[in-house]
PDB file of C-alpha atoms in Angstrom:
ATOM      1  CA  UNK A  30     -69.993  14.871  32.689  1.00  0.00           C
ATOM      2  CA  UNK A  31     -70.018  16.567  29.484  1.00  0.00           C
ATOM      3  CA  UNK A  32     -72.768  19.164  28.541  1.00  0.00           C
ATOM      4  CA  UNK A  33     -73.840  21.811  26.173  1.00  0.00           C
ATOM      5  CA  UNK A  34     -76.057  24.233  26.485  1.00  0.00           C
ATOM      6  CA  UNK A  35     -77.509  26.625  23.632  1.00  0.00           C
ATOM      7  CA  UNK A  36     -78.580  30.134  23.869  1.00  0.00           C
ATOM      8  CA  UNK A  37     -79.419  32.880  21.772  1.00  0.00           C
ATOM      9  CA  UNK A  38     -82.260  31.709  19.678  1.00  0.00           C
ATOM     10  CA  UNK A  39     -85.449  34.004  18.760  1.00  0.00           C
ATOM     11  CA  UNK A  40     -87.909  35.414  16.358  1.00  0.00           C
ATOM     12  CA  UNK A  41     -86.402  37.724  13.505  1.00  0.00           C
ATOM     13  CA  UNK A  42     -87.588  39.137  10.645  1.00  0.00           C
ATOM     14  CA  UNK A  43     -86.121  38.214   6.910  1.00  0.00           C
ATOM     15  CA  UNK A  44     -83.053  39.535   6.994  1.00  0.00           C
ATOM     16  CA  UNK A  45     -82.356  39.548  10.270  1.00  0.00           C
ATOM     17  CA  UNK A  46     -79.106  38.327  12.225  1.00  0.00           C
ATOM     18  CA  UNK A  47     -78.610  36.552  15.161  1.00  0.00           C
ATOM     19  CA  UNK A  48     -75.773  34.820  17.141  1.00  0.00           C
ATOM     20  CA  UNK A  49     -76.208  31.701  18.574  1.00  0.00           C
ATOM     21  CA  UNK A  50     -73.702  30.542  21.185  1.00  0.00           C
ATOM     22  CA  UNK A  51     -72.683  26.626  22.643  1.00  0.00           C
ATOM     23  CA  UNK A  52     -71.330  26.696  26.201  1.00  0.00           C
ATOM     24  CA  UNK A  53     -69.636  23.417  26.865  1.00  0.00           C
ATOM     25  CA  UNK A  54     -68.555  21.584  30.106  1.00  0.00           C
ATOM     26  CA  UNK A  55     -66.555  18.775  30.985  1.00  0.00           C
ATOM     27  CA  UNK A  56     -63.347  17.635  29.139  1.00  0.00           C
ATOM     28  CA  UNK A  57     -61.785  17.751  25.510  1.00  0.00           C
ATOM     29  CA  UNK A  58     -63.489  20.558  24.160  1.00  0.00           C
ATOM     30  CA  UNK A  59     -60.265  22.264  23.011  1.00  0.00           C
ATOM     31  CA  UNK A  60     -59.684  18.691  21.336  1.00  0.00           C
ATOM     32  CA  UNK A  61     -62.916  18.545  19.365  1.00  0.00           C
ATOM     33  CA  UNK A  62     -64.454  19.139  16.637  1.00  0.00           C
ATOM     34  CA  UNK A  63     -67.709  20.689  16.999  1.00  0.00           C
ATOM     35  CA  UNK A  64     -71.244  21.466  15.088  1.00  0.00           C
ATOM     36  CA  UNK A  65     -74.551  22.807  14.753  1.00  0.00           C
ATOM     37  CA  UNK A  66     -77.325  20.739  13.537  1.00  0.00           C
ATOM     38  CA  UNK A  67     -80.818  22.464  12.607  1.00  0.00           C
ATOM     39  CA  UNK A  68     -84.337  20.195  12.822  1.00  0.00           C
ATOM     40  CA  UNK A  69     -87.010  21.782  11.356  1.00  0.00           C
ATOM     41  CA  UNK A  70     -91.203  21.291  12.147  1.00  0.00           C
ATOM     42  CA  UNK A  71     -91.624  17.640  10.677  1.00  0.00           C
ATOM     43  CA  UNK A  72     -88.248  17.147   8.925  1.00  0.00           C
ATOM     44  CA  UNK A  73     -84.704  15.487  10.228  1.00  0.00           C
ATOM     45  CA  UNK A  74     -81.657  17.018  11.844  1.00  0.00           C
ATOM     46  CA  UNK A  75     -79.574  18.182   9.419  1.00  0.00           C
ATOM     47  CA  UNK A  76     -75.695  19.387   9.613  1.00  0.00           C
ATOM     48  CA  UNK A  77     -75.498  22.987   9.514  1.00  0.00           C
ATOM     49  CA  UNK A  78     -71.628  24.141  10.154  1.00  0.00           C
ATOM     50  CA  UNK A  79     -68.911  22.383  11.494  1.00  0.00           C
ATOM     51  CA  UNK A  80     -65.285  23.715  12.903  1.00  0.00           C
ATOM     52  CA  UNK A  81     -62.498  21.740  13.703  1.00  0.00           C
ATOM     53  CA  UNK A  82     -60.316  21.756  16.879  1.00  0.00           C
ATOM     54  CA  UNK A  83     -57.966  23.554  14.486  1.00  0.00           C
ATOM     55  CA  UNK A  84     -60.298  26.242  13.860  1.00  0.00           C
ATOM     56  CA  UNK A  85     -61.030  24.938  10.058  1.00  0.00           C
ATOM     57  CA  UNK A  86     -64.297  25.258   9.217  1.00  0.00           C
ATOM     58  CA  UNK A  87     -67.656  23.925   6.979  1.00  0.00           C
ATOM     59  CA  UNK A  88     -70.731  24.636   6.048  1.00  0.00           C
ATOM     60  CA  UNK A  89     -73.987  23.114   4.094  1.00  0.00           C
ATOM     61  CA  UNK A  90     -74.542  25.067   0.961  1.00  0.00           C
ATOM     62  CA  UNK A  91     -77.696  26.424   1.941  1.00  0.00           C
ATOM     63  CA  UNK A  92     -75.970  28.732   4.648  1.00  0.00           C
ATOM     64  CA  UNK A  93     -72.404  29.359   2.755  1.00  0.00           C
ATOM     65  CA  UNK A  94     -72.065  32.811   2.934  1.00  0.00           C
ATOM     66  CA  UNK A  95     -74.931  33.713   5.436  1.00  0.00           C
ATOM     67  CA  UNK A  96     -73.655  31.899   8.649  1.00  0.00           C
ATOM     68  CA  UNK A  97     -70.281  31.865  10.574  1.00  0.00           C
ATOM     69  CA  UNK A  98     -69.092  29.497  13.059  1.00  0.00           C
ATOM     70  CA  UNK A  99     -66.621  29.990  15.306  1.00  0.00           C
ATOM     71  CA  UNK A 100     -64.793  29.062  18.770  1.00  0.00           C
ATOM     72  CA  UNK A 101     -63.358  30.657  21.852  1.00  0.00           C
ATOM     73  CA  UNK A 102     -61.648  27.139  23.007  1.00  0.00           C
ATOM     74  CA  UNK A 103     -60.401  29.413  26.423  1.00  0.00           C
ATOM     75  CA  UNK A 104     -64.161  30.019  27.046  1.00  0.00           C
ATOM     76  CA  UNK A 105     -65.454  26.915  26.031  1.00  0.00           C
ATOM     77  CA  UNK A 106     -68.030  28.035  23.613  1.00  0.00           C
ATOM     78  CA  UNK A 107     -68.852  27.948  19.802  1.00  0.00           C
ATOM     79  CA  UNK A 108     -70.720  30.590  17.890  1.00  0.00           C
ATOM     80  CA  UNK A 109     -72.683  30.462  14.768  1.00  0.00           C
ATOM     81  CA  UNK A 110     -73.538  33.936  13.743  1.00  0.00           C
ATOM     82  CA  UNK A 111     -76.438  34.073  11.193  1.00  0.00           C
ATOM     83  CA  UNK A 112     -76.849  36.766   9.109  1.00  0.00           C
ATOM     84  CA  UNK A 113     -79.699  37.860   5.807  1.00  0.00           C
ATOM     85  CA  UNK A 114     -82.067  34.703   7.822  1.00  0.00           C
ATOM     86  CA  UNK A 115     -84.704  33.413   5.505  1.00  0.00           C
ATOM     87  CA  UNK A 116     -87.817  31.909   6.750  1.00  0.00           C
ATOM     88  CA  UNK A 117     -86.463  28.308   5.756  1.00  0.00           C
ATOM     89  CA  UNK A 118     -83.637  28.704   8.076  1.00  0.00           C
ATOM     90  CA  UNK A 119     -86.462  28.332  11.111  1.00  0.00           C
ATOM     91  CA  UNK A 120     -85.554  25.631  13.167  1.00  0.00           C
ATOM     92  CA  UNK A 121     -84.235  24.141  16.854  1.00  0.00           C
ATOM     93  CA  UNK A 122     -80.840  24.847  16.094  1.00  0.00           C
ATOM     94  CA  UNK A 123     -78.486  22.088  18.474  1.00  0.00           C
ATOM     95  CA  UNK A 124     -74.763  21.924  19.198  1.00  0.00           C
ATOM     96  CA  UNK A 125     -73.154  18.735  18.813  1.00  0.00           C
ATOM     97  CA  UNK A 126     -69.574  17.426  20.098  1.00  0.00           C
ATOM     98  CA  UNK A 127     -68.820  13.668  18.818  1.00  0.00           C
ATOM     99  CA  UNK A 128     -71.523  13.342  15.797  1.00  0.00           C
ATOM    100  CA  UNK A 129     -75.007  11.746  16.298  1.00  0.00           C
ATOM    101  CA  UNK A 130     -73.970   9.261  18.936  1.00  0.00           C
ATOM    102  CA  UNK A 131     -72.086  12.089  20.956  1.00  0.00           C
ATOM    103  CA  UNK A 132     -73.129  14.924  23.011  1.00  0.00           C
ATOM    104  CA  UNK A 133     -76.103  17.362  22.269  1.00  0.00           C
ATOM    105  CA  UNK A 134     -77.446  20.548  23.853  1.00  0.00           C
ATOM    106  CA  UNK A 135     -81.370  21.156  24.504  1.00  0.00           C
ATOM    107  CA  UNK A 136     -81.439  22.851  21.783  1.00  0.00           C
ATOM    108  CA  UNK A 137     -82.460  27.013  20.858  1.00  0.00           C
ATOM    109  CA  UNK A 138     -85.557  27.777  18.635  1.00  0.00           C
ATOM    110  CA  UNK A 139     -84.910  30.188  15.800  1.00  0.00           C
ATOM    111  CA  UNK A 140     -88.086  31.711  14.369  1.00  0.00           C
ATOM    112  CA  UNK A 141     -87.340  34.074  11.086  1.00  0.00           C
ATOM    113  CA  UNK A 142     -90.880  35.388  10.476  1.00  0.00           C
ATOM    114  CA  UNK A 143     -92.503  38.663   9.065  1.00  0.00           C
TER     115      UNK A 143
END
């Protein structure tokens, strides 16, 4: 069975960094694409980043130049490394394998607060 589990969430100050990581399980990681979503208090998921089995890579314009994803496919695990956080960027932050109808993790609150 496939899973994914997120880690590395917390509360950080404007300006802050932090590194989220994905650890996935099962089968045909190393053939997926793979993404992080953010949901905010009272709003939708949104797409955040996306990187391909390939290793090419997207992101919303909001984060462009602030946020890095990236994959260790002989560990099993995506990153997304956020960097100069803003207080909008606080969210459950979710990685995704297959799009909204695939496989999710719990989820890892990210709190950028003063």
């Amino acid at each position: 069975q496939e899973q994914l589990v997120e880690s590395g969430g917390g509360l950080v100050q404007p300006g802050g960094s932090l590194r989220l990581s994905c650890a996935a399980s099962g089968s045909g990681f190393t053939r997926s694409d793979m993404d992080w979503y953010r949901q905010a208090p009272g709003k939708s998921r949104i797409w955040v980043a996306r990187i391909s089995r390939d290793g090419f890579t997207g992101y919303t314009t909001s984060v462009k130049g602030r946020f890095t994803i990236s994959r260790d496919n002989a560990k099993n695990m995506v990153y997304l490394q956020m960097n100069s956080l803003k207080p909008e960027d606080t969210a459950v932050y979710y990685c995704n394998k297959g799009g909204f109808n695939g496989v999710w993790g719990q989820g890892t609150q990210v709190t950028v607060s003063s």
